[in-house]
PDB file of C-alpha atoms in Angstrom:
ATOM      1  CA  MET A   1      81.425 100.293 111.839  1.00  0.00           C
ATOM      2  CA  ASN A   2      84.362 102.141 110.297  1.00  0.00           C
ATOM      3  CA  LEU A   3      84.507 102.341 106.520  1.00  0.00           C
ATOM      4  CA  VAL A   4      87.376 100.463 104.863  1.00  0.00           C
ATOM      5  CA  SER A   5      88.610 101.713 101.480  1.00  0.00           C
ATOM      6  CA  ILE A   6      89.967  98.946  99.254  1.00  0.00           C
ATOM      7  CA  ILE A   7      92.128 100.396  96.464  1.00  0.00           C
ATOM      8  CA  ILE A   8      92.724  98.264  93.362  1.00  0.00           C
ATOM      9  CA  PRO A   9      94.907  99.524  90.489  1.00  0.00           C
ATOM     10  CA  VAL A  10      94.121  97.613  87.299  1.00  0.00           C
ATOM     11  CA  TYR A  11      96.200  97.255  84.163  1.00  0.00           C
ATOM     12  CA  ASN A  12      95.321  94.507  81.663  1.00  0.00           C
ATOM     13  CA  GLN A  13      94.319  91.932  84.278  1.00  0.00           C
ATOM     14  CA  GLU A  14      91.133  90.572  82.699  1.00  0.00           C
ATOM     15  CA  LYS A  15      92.313  86.991  83.254  1.00  0.00           C
ATOM     16  CA  TYR A  16      92.312  87.323  87.059  1.00  0.00           C
ATOM     17  CA  LEU A  17      90.156  90.369  87.770  1.00  0.00           C
ATOM     18  CA  THR A  18      86.828  88.601  88.294  1.00  0.00           C
ATOM     19  CA  GLU A  19      88.315  86.318  90.942  1.00  0.00           C
ATOM     20  CA  THR A  20      89.920  89.294  92.684  1.00  0.00           C
ATOM     21  CA  LEU A  21      86.693  91.311  92.770  1.00  0.00           C
ATOM     22  CA  ASN A  22      84.712  88.295  93.950  1.00  0.00           C
ATOM     23  CA  SER A  23      87.107  87.992  96.892  1.00  0.00           C
ATOM     24  CA  VAL A  24      86.129  91.578  97.775  1.00  0.00           C
ATOM     25  CA  LEU A  25      82.424  90.835  97.436  1.00  0.00           C
ATOM     26  CA  SER A  26      82.857  87.797  99.696  1.00  0.00           C
ATOM     27  CA  GLN A  27      84.032  89.851 102.673  1.00  0.00           C
ATOM     28  CA  THR A  28      82.103  89.120 105.866  1.00  0.00           C
ATOM     29  CA  TYR A  29      82.662  92.761 106.842  1.00  0.00           C
ATOM     30  CA  SER A  30      80.208  94.784 104.793  1.00  0.00           C
ATOM     31  CA  ASN A  31      81.149  98.430 105.395  1.00  0.00           C
ATOM     32  CA  TRP A  32      83.693  98.868 102.628  1.00  0.00           C
ATOM     33  CA  GLU A  33      84.152 100.807  99.433  1.00  0.00           C
ATOM     34  CA  CYS A  34      86.313  99.517  96.616  1.00  0.00           C
ATOM     35  CA  VAL A  35      88.069 102.149  94.520  1.00  0.00           C
ATOM     36  CA  LEU A  36      88.863 100.633  91.119  1.00  0.00           C
ATOM     37  CA  VAL A  37      91.529 102.590  89.236  1.00  0.00           C
ATOM     38  CA  ASN A  38      91.875 101.623  85.587  1.00  0.00           C
ATOM     39  CA  ASP A  39      95.449 102.440  84.570  1.00  0.00           C
ATOM     40  CA  GLY A  40      94.893 102.633  80.797  1.00  0.00           C
ATOM     41  CA  SER A  41      94.014  98.966  80.232  1.00  0.00           C
ATOM     42  CA  SER A  42      93.755  97.863  76.612  1.00  0.00           C
ATOM     43  CA  ASP A  43      92.134  94.471  77.256  1.00  0.00           C
ATOM     44  CA  ASN A  44      88.659  93.642  78.591  1.00  0.00           C
ATOM     45  CA  SER A  45      89.381  94.888  82.129  1.00  0.00           C
ATOM     46  CA  VAL A  46      87.179  97.990  81.827  1.00  0.00           C
ATOM     47  CA  SER A  47      84.122  95.900  80.897  1.00  0.00           C
ATOM     48  CA  ILE A  48      84.669  93.707  83.950  1.00  0.00           C
ATOM     49  CA  LEU A  49      85.087  96.746  86.215  1.00  0.00           C
ATOM     50  CA  SER A  50      81.925  98.336  84.800  1.00  0.00           C
ATOM     51  CA  GLU A  51      79.982  95.145  85.483  1.00  0.00           C
ATOM     52  CA  TYR A  52      80.898  95.216  89.180  1.00  0.00           C
ATOM     53  CA  VAL A  53      80.231  98.947  89.509  1.00  0.00           C
ATOM     54  CA  SER A  54      76.725  98.385  88.107  1.00  0.00           C
ATOM     55  CA  LYS A  55      75.954  95.426  90.387  1.00  0.00           C
ATOM     56  CA  ASP A  56      77.156  96.958  93.694  1.00  0.00           C
ATOM     57  CA  ASN A  57      77.396 100.671  94.480  1.00  0.00           C
ATOM     58  CA  ARG A  58      80.244 100.061  96.913  1.00  0.00           C
ATOM     59  CA  PHE A  59      82.497  99.790  93.844  1.00  0.00           C
ATOM     60  CA  VAL A  60      83.793 103.141  92.578  1.00  0.00           C
ATOM     61  CA  PHE A  61      85.425 103.495  89.160  1.00  0.00           C
ATOM     62  CA  ILE A  62      88.242 105.871  88.211  1.00  0.00           C
ATOM     63  CA  ASN A  63      89.535 105.906  84.638  1.00  0.00           C
ATOM     64  CA  SER A  64      93.088 107.057  83.923  1.00  0.00           C
ATOM     65  CA  GLU A  65      95.615 106.905  81.136  1.00  0.00           C
ATOM     66  CA  ASN A  66      98.490 104.510  81.737  1.00  0.00           C
ATOM     67  CA  LYS A  67     100.822 106.127  84.286  1.00  0.00           C
ATOM     68  CA  GLY A  68     101.861 103.105  86.326  1.00  0.00           C
ATOM     69  CA  VAL A  69     100.809 101.426  89.548  1.00  0.00           C
ATOM     70  CA  SER A  70     102.145 104.205  91.811  1.00  0.00           C
ATOM     71  CA  SER A  71     100.034 106.858  90.102  1.00  0.00           C
ATOM     72  CA  ALA A  72      96.980 104.575  90.232  1.00  0.00           C
ATOM     73  CA  ARG A  73      97.402 103.964  93.956  1.00  0.00           C
ATOM     74  CA  ASN A  74      97.802 107.694  94.575  1.00  0.00           C
ATOM     75  CA  LEU A  75      94.567 108.382  92.675  1.00  0.00           C
ATOM     76  CA  GLY A  76      92.853 105.760  94.803  1.00  0.00           C
ATOM     77  CA  LEU A  77      94.179 107.307  98.015  1.00  0.00           C
ATOM     78  CA  LYS A  78      92.871 110.734  97.014  1.00  0.00           C
ATOM     79  CA  ARG A  79      89.420 109.314  96.269  1.00  0.00           C
ATOM     80  CA  ALA A  80      89.219 107.035  99.316  1.00  0.00           C
ATOM     81  CA  THR A  81      86.841 108.165 102.057  1.00  0.00           C
ATOM     82  CA  GLY A  82      87.414 105.311 104.511  1.00  0.00           C
ATOM     83  CA  TYR A  83      89.001 105.366 107.940  1.00  0.00           C
ATOM     84  CA  PHE A  84      91.198 102.422 106.916  1.00  0.00           C
ATOM     85  CA  ILE A  85      93.087 101.597 103.694  1.00  0.00           C
ATOM     86  CA  LEU A  86      93.593  98.183 102.112  1.00  0.00           C
ATOM     87  CA  PHE A  87      95.604  97.953  98.886  1.00  0.00           C
ATOM     88  CA  LEU A  88      94.867  95.003  96.616  1.00  0.00           C
ATOM     89  CA  ASP A  89      96.294  94.301  93.162  1.00  0.00           C
ATOM     90  CA  GLY A  90      94.002  93.158  90.360  1.00  0.00           C
ATOM     91  CA  ASP A  91      95.399  89.624  90.296  1.00  0.00           C
ATOM     92  CA  ASP A  92      95.639  88.873  94.030  1.00  0.00           C
ATOM     93  CA  LEU A  93      93.033  87.648  96.540  1.00  0.00           C
ATOM     94  CA  ILE A  94      91.900  88.215 100.110  1.00  0.00           C
ATOM     95  CA  HIS A  95      90.248  85.791 102.538  1.00  0.00           C
ATOM     96  CA  PRO A  96      86.538  86.435 103.317  1.00  0.00           C
ATOM     97  CA  ASP A  97      87.372  87.184 106.971  1.00  0.00           C
ATOM     98  CA  LYS A  98      90.365  89.442 106.336  1.00  0.00           C
ATOM     99  CA  ILE A  99      88.662  92.761 107.048  1.00  0.00           C
ATOM    100  CA  THR A 100      86.496  91.395 109.860  1.00  0.00           C
ATOM    101  CA  LEU A 101      89.473  90.056 111.808  1.00  0.00           C
ATOM    102  CA  ALA A 102      91.534  93.214 111.275  1.00  0.00           C
ATOM    103  CA  ILE A 103      88.711  95.513 112.377  1.00  0.00           C
ATOM    104  CA  SER A 104      88.154  93.360 115.446  1.00  0.00           C
ATOM    105  CA  SER A 105      91.824  93.849 116.350  1.00  0.00           C
ATOM    106  CA  PHE A 106      91.569  97.615 115.879  1.00  0.00           C
ATOM    107  CA  GLN A 107      88.517  97.673 118.137  1.00  0.00           C
ATOM    108  CA  LYS A 108      90.319  95.717 120.855  1.00  0.00           C
ATOM    109  CA  ASN A 109      93.309  98.071 120.735  1.00  0.00           C
ATOM    110  CA  ILE A 110      92.494 101.593 119.581  1.00  0.00           C
ATOM    111  CA  ASN A 111      96.214 102.484 119.532  1.00  0.00           C
ATOM    112  CA  LEU A 112      96.940 100.167 116.603  1.00  0.00           C
ATOM    113  CA  ASP A 113      97.845 101.799 113.295  1.00  0.00           C
ATOM    114  CA  ILE A 114      98.432  98.744 111.071  1.00  0.00           C
ATOM    115  CA  VAL A 115      97.165  95.176 111.262  1.00  0.00           C
ATOM    116  CA  PHE A 116      99.103  92.633 109.188  1.00  0.00           C
ATOM    117  CA  ASN A 117      98.381  88.998 108.394  1.00  0.00           C
ATOM    118  CA  CYS A 118     100.197  86.024 106.865  1.00  0.00           C
ATOM    119  CA  THR A 119     100.124  85.561 103.093  1.00  0.00           C
ATOM    120  CA  ASN A 120     100.387  82.532 100.814  1.00  0.00           C
ATOM    121  CA  TYR A 121     102.273  82.781  97.532  1.00  0.00           C
ATOM    122  CA  PHE A 122     100.258  80.635  95.135  1.00  0.00           C
ATOM    123  CA  GLN A 123      99.916  79.575  91.524  1.00  0.00           C
ATOM    124  CA  ASN A 124      96.654  78.940  89.660  1.00  0.00           C
ATOM    125  CA  THR A 125      94.507  78.204  92.745  1.00  0.00           C
ATOM    126  CA  VAL A 126      94.885  79.212  96.399  1.00  0.00           C
ATOM    127  CA  ASP A 127      95.206  75.526  97.312  1.00  0.00           C
ATOM    128  CA  ASN A 128      98.409  75.370  95.277  1.00  0.00           C
ATOM    129  CA  THR A 129     100.655  77.157  97.768  1.00  0.00           C
ATOM    130  CA  LEU A 130     104.224  77.668  96.609  1.00  0.00           C
ATOM    131  CA  TYR A 131     105.346  78.961  99.987  1.00  0.00           C
ATOM    132  CA  PRO A 132     104.004  81.007 102.919  1.00  0.00           C
ATOM    133  CA  ILE A 133     105.054  84.608 103.529  1.00  0.00           C
ATOM    134  CA  THR A 134     105.172  85.235 107.259  1.00  0.00           C
ATOM    135  CA  LEU A 135     106.040  88.455 109.024  1.00  0.00           C
ATOM    136  CA  ASN A 136     108.331  88.669 112.018  1.00  0.00           C
ATOM    137  CA  SER A 137     106.847  91.375 114.233  1.00  0.00           C
ATOM    138  CA  ASN A 138     110.326  92.063 115.663  1.00  0.00           C
ATOM    139  CA  LEU A 139     111.461  93.279 112.218  1.00  0.00           C
ATOM    140  CA  LEU A 140     108.548  95.682 111.779  1.00  0.00           C
ATOM    141  CA  ASN A 141     110.490  98.844 112.516  1.00  0.00           C
ATOM    142  CA  PHE A 142     112.240 101.466 110.397  1.00  0.00           C
ATOM    143  CA  ASN A 143     115.803 100.257 110.880  1.00  0.00           C
ATOM    144  CA  ASP A 144     115.147  96.585 110.074  1.00  0.00           C
ATOM    145  CA  LEU A 145     112.936  97.459 107.100  1.00  0.00           C
ATOM    146  CA  LEU A 146     115.731  99.715 105.850  1.00  0.00           C
ATOM    147  CA  LEU A 147     118.463  97.075 106.088  1.00  0.00           C
ATOM    148  CA  PHE A 148     116.753  93.716 105.619  1.00  0.00           C
ATOM    149  CA  TRP A 149     114.066  94.358 102.977  1.00  0.00           C
ATOM    150  CA  GLY A 150     113.997  91.551 100.407  1.00  0.00           C
ATOM    151  CA  ASP A 151     116.237  89.431 102.625  1.00  0.00           C
ATOM    152  CA  ARG A 152     114.700  88.792 106.038  1.00  0.00           C
ATOM    153  CA  ILE A 153     111.490  90.671 105.392  1.00  0.00           C
ATOM    154  CA  ILE A 154     109.087  91.365 102.549  1.00  0.00           C
ATOM    155  CA  ILE A 155     105.603  92.767 103.041  1.00  0.00           C
ATOM    156  CA  PRO A 156     102.939  91.929 100.448  1.00  0.00           C
ATOM    157  CA  ILE A 157     100.956  95.119  99.919  1.00  0.00           C
ATOM    158  CA  HIS A 158      97.602  93.430 100.593  1.00  0.00           C
ATOM    159  CA  SER A 159      98.714  91.831 103.859  1.00  0.00           C
ATOM    160  CA  ALA A 160      98.002  95.076 105.745  1.00  0.00           C
ATOM    161  CA  ILE A 161      95.043  97.229 106.709  1.00  0.00           C
ATOM    162  CA  ILE A 162      96.256 100.714 107.610  1.00  0.00           C
ATOM    163  CA  LYS A 163      94.712 103.736 109.275  1.00  0.00           C
ATOM    164  CA  LYS A 164      94.320 106.294 106.525  1.00  0.00           C
ATOM    165  CA  ASP A 165      95.669 109.214 108.550  1.00  0.00           C
ATOM    166  CA  LEU A 166      99.041 107.431 108.666  1.00  0.00           C
ATOM    167  CA  PHE A 167      99.342 108.337 104.961  1.00  0.00           C
ATOM    168  CA  ASP A 168      99.244 112.084 105.704  1.00  0.00           C
ATOM    169  CA  GLY A 169     102.144 113.556 103.688  1.00  0.00           C
ATOM    170  CA  ILE A 170     102.934 110.200 102.052  1.00  0.00           C
ATOM    171  CA  GLU A 171     102.250 108.959  98.541  1.00  0.00           C
ATOM    172  CA  TYR A 172     103.799 106.486  96.109  1.00  0.00           C
ATOM    173  CA  ASN A 173     106.760 107.809  94.137  1.00  0.00           C
ATOM    174  CA  CYS A 174     105.804 107.796  90.451  1.00  0.00           C
ATOM    175  CA  ASP A 175     109.441 107.934  89.337  1.00  0.00           C
ATOM    176  CA  LEU A 176     109.931 104.385  90.617  1.00  0.00           C
ATOM    177  CA  THR A 177     108.768 101.297  88.745  1.00  0.00           C
ATOM    178  CA  ALA A 178     110.137  98.986  91.433  1.00  0.00           C
ATOM    179  CA  GLN A 179     110.753  99.262  95.182  1.00  0.00           C
ATOM    180  CA  GLU A 180     108.010 101.905  95.406  1.00  0.00           C
ATOM    181  CA  ASP A 181     106.268  99.860  98.107  1.00  0.00           C
ATOM    182  CA  TRP A 182     109.526  99.572 100.095  1.00  0.00           C
ATOM    183  CA  LEU A 183     109.870 103.350 100.139  1.00  0.00           C
ATOM    184  CA  VAL A 184     106.274 103.777 101.325  1.00  0.00           C
ATOM    185  CA  TRP A 185     106.764 101.243 104.127  1.00  0.00           C
ATOM    186  CA  LEU A 186     109.897 103.074 105.216  1.00  0.00           C
ATOM    187  CA  ARG A 187     108.088 106.402 105.297  1.00  0.00           C
ATOM    188  CA  LEU A 188     105.177 104.881 107.218  1.00  0.00           C
ATOM    189  CA  PHE A 189     107.537 103.324 109.762  1.00  0.00           C
ATOM    190  CA  GLN A 190     109.376 106.602 110.201  1.00  0.00           C
ATOM    191  CA  LYS A 191     106.197 107.527 112.106  1.00  0.00           C
ATOM    192  CA  ASN A 192     106.765 104.592 114.495  1.00  0.00           C
ATOM    193  CA  PRO A 193     103.296 103.046 114.027  1.00  0.00           C
ATOM    194  CA  LYS A 194     101.790 100.521 116.427  1.00  0.00           C
ATOM    195  CA  THR A 195     101.401  97.219 114.613  1.00  0.00           C
ATOM    196  CA  LEU A 196      99.947  93.745 115.054  1.00  0.00           C
ATOM    197  CA  VAL A 197     100.534  90.592 113.002  1.00  0.00           C
ATOM    198  CA  LEU A 198      97.643  88.140 112.860  1.00  0.00           C
ATOM    199  CA  ASP A 199      98.786  84.517 112.756  1.00  0.00           C
ATOM    200  CA  SER A 200      96.357  83.610 109.969  1.00  0.00           C
ATOM    201  CA  VAL A 201      96.623  83.400 106.178  1.00  0.00           C
ATOM    202  CA  LEU A 202      94.221  86.111 105.040  1.00  0.00           C
ATOM    203  CA  SER A 203      95.762  87.201 101.724  1.00  0.00           C
ATOM    204  CA  TYR A 204      97.015  85.412  98.637  1.00  0.00           C
ATOM    205  CA  TYR A 205      99.778  86.611  96.342  1.00  0.00           C
ATOM    206  CA  ARG A 206      99.513  85.164  92.826  1.00  0.00           C
ATOM    207  CA  LYS A 207     102.483  83.997  90.746  1.00  0.00           C
ATOM    208  CA  HIS A 208     102.050  84.196  86.985  1.00  0.00           C
ATOM    209  CA  ASN A 209     104.211  85.017  83.987  1.00  0.00           C
ATOM    210  CA  GLU A 210     102.537  88.389  83.295  1.00  0.00           C
ATOM    211  CA  SER A 211     103.218  89.871  86.733  1.00  0.00           C
ATOM    212  CA  ARG A 212     105.794  92.663  87.073  1.00  0.00           C
ATOM    213  CA  THR A 213     108.087  90.580  89.245  1.00  0.00           C
ATOM    214  CA  GLN A 214     108.197  87.785  86.664  1.00  0.00           C
ATOM    215  CA  SER A 215     108.466  89.794  83.460  1.00  0.00           C
ATOM    216  CA  ARG A 216     111.392  92.157  83.976  1.00  0.00           C
ATOM    217  CA  SER A 217     114.716  92.754  85.624  1.00  0.00           C
ATOM    218  CA  PHE A 218     114.802  95.260  88.482  1.00  0.00           C
ATOM    219  CA  GLU A 219     118.540  95.963  88.577  1.00  0.00           C
ATOM    220  CA  GLU A 220     118.284  99.446  87.033  1.00  0.00           C
ATOM    221  CA  ASP A 221     115.182 100.280  89.093  1.00  0.00           C
ATOM    222  CA  HIS A 222     116.913  99.197  92.291  1.00  0.00           C
ATOM    223  CA  PHE A 223     119.816 101.621  91.827  1.00  0.00           C
ATOM    224  CA  LYS A 224     117.394 104.368  90.820  1.00  0.00           C
ATOM    225  CA  ALA A 225     115.496 103.706  94.034  1.00  0.00           C
ATOM    226  CA  MET A 226     118.702 104.083  96.051  1.00  0.00           C
ATOM    227  CA  GLU A 227     119.140 107.596  94.609  1.00  0.00           C
ATOM    228  CA  ILE A 228     115.542 108.603  95.352  1.00  0.00           C
ATOM    229  CA  PHE A 229     115.610 107.206  98.900  1.00  0.00           C
ATOM    230  CA  GLU A 230     118.265 109.742  99.906  1.00  0.00           C
ATOM    231  CA  LYS A 231     115.826 112.645 100.121  1.00  0.00           C
ATOM    232  CA  TYR A 232     113.451 110.774 102.444  1.00  0.00           C
ATOM    233  CA  MET A 233     115.839 109.918 105.269  1.00  0.00           C
ATOM    234  CA  ASP A 234     118.609 111.389 107.385  1.00  0.00           C
ATOM    235  CA  LEU A 235     122.239 111.069 106.333  1.00  0.00           C
ATOM    236  CA  GLU A 236     123.160 108.376 108.888  1.00  0.00           C
ATOM    237  CA  SER A 237     120.234 106.157 107.828  1.00  0.00           C
ATOM    238  CA  TYR A 238     121.153 106.582 104.179  1.00  0.00           C
ATOM    239  CA  LYS A 239     124.816 105.726 104.843  1.00  0.00           C
ATOM    240  CA  SER A 240     123.721 102.614 106.751  1.00  0.00           C
ATOM    241  CA  LEU A 241     121.519 101.590 103.812  1.00  0.00           C
ATOM    242  CA  LEU A 242     124.305 101.966 101.235  1.00  0.00           C
ATOM    243  CA  LEU A 243     126.846 100.171 103.404  1.00  0.00           C
ATOM    244  CA  HIS A 244     124.494  97.274 104.112  1.00  0.00           C
ATOM    245  CA  GLN A 245     123.524  96.942 100.441  1.00  0.00           C
ATOM    246  CA  THR A 246     127.205  96.828  99.470  1.00  0.00           C
ATOM    247  CA  LYS A 247     127.976  94.127 102.050  1.00  0.00           C
ATOM    248  CA  ARG A 248     124.916  92.179 100.964  1.00  0.00           C
ATOM    249  CA  TYR A 249     125.880  92.085  97.294  1.00  0.00           C
ATOM    250  CA  TYR A 250     129.514  91.216  98.050  1.00  0.00           C
ATOM    251  CA  LYS A 251     128.298  88.303 100.177  1.00  0.00           C
ATOM    252  CA  ARG A 252     126.017  87.095  97.380  1.00  0.00           C
ATOM    253  CA  ALA A 253     128.880  87.298  94.868  1.00  0.00           C
ATOM    254  CA  TYR A 254     131.137  85.353  97.260  1.00  0.00           C
ATOM    255  CA  ASP A 255     128.473  82.688  97.884  1.00  0.00           C
ATOM    256  CA  ASN A 256     127.814  82.313  94.146  1.00  0.00           C
ATOM    257  CA  ALA A 257     131.549  81.953  93.448  1.00  0.00           C
ATOM    258  CA  ASN A 258     131.783  79.194  96.073  1.00  0.00           C
ATOM    259  CA  LYS A 259     128.786  77.387  94.570  1.00  0.00           C
ATOM    260  CA  LEU A 260     130.364  77.582  91.114  1.00  0.00           C
ATOM    261  CA  ASN A 261     133.624  76.147  92.445  1.00  0.00           C
ATOM    262  CA  GLU A 262     131.725  73.300  94.106  1.00  0.00           C
ATOM    263  CA  ILE A 263     130.044  72.501  90.789  1.00  0.00           C
ATOM    264  CA  LYS A 264     133.384  72.530  88.979  1.00  0.00           C
ATOM    265  CA  ARG A 265     134.827  70.125  91.562  1.00  0.00           C
ATOM    266  CA  SER A 266     131.923  67.696  91.233  1.00  0.00           C
ATOM    267  CA  LYS A 267     132.370  64.333  89.475  1.00  0.00           C
ATOM    268  CA  THR A 268     129.515  65.121  87.079  1.00  0.00           C
ATOM    269  CA  PHE A 269     131.100  68.369  85.905  1.00  0.00           C
ATOM    270  CA  ARG A 270     134.553  66.817  85.511  1.00  0.00           C
ATOM    271  CA  ALA A 271     133.113  63.872  83.564  1.00  0.00           C
ATOM    272  CA  ALA A 272     131.213  66.224  81.250  1.00  0.00           C
ATOM    273  CA  PHE A 273     134.308  68.377  80.768  1.00  0.00           C
ATOM    274  CA  PHE A 274     136.375  65.268  79.943  1.00  0.00           C
ATOM    275  CA  VAL A 275     133.834  64.093  77.329  1.00  0.00           C
ATOM    276  CA  LYS A 276     133.645  67.581  75.811  1.00  0.00           C
ATOM    277  CA  SER A 277     137.438  67.835  75.515  1.00  0.00           C
ATOM    278  CA  LYS A 278     137.629  64.432  73.794  1.00  0.00           C
ATOM    279  CA  LEU A 279     134.860  65.314  71.371  1.00  0.00           C
ATOM    280  CA  LYS A 280     136.578  68.600  70.595  1.00  0.00           C
ATOM    281  CA  LYS A 281     139.869  66.815  70.068  1.00  0.00           C
ATOM    282  CA  PHE A 282     138.397  64.511  67.475  1.00  0.00           C
ATOM    283  CA  ARG A 283     136.364  67.382  65.929  1.00  0.00           C
ATOM    284  CA  LEU A 284     133.092  65.691  66.785  1.00  0.00           C
ATOM    285  CA  LEU A 285     131.695  68.569  68.868  1.00  0.00           C
ATOM    286  CA  SER A 286     131.121  70.869  65.892  1.00  0.00           C
ATOM    287  CA  ILE A 287     129.468  68.017  63.975  1.00  0.00           C
ATOM    288  CA  ILE A 288     127.105  67.262  66.876  1.00  0.00           C
ATOM    289  CA  SER A 289     126.261  70.984  67.192  1.00  0.00           C
ATOM    290  CA  PHE A 290     125.532  71.158  63.445  1.00  0.00           C
ATOM    291  CA  LEU A 291     123.290  68.087  63.536  1.00  0.00           C
ATOM    292  CA  SER A 292     121.436  69.364  66.614  1.00  0.00           C
ATOM    293  CA  ALA A 293     120.827  72.763  65.017  1.00  0.00           C
ATOM    294  CA  ASN A 294     119.521  71.290  61.770  1.00  0.00           C
ATOM    295  CA  PHE A 295     117.665  68.142  62.771  1.00  0.00           C
ATOM    296  CA  PHE A 296     116.403  68.779  66.292  1.00  0.00           C
ATOM    297  CA  LYS A 297     115.299  72.390  66.159  1.00  0.00           C
ATOM    298  CA  ASP A 298     111.845  73.312  67.483  1.00  0.00           C
ATOM    299  CA  GLU A 299     108.968  73.251  65.060  1.00  0.00           C
ATOM    300  CA  LYS A 300     107.277  76.612  64.566  1.00  0.00           C
TER     301      LYS A 300
END
């Protein structure tokens, strides 16, 4: 049986870490190692990691100062000794049969480079599915990933098991704090890998307020990513990317303007505007605002 290296970067995820590591321990495929990379956590994460390292020698611990998720994943890749790579974040989960089913697919077709599966986006418990994340195998190519990422396609990092040699010459860009996974997928698909998508939910992507995607805006990071992408692709591909991104944002702006106009034309909006204008006319609006601010403010 081929060894699978599971790489988990961890930064202050004590609240979810035990559940994540238990999902690793529950794998029906036993020939794995789990490389735990502590990215300078200041909470109780290190104690939890140490507990699992002591109870099962398949867990390997790497301690690092806080340098970000890209650096942590790169450290894990350097330490990994497996034939296959599975990335898993410290707050997400994998199904007990995830590795077993992927390895079975690799064994049936030795030409495969990546095996994907479906993912559920969930909150609190895996039974509370917010929506499924499915992959269209027809879009799993360099050109479609380049143009339609975040629109028609998004790939959760833990939905894939990847042959390690596909990462030769590739690592996560530590200058990016967003879109770093998109760049890695693009570089992997520049190698034209053979892929398979399993029609089963085998990974679970957790929504919570502390996650990166919920706690910050990525506008600045997105434009920074566009600058960095230039050195990883040919000129025609880069021009296609910039042109498509421009069209995409113009379309969104146009759609949002139409939605705003529809709201303004609605009876509800016009009624509210009429009431507001009358209140303002009789100087009641400022009085209502004053009373609201002073008598209905939140208690501390």
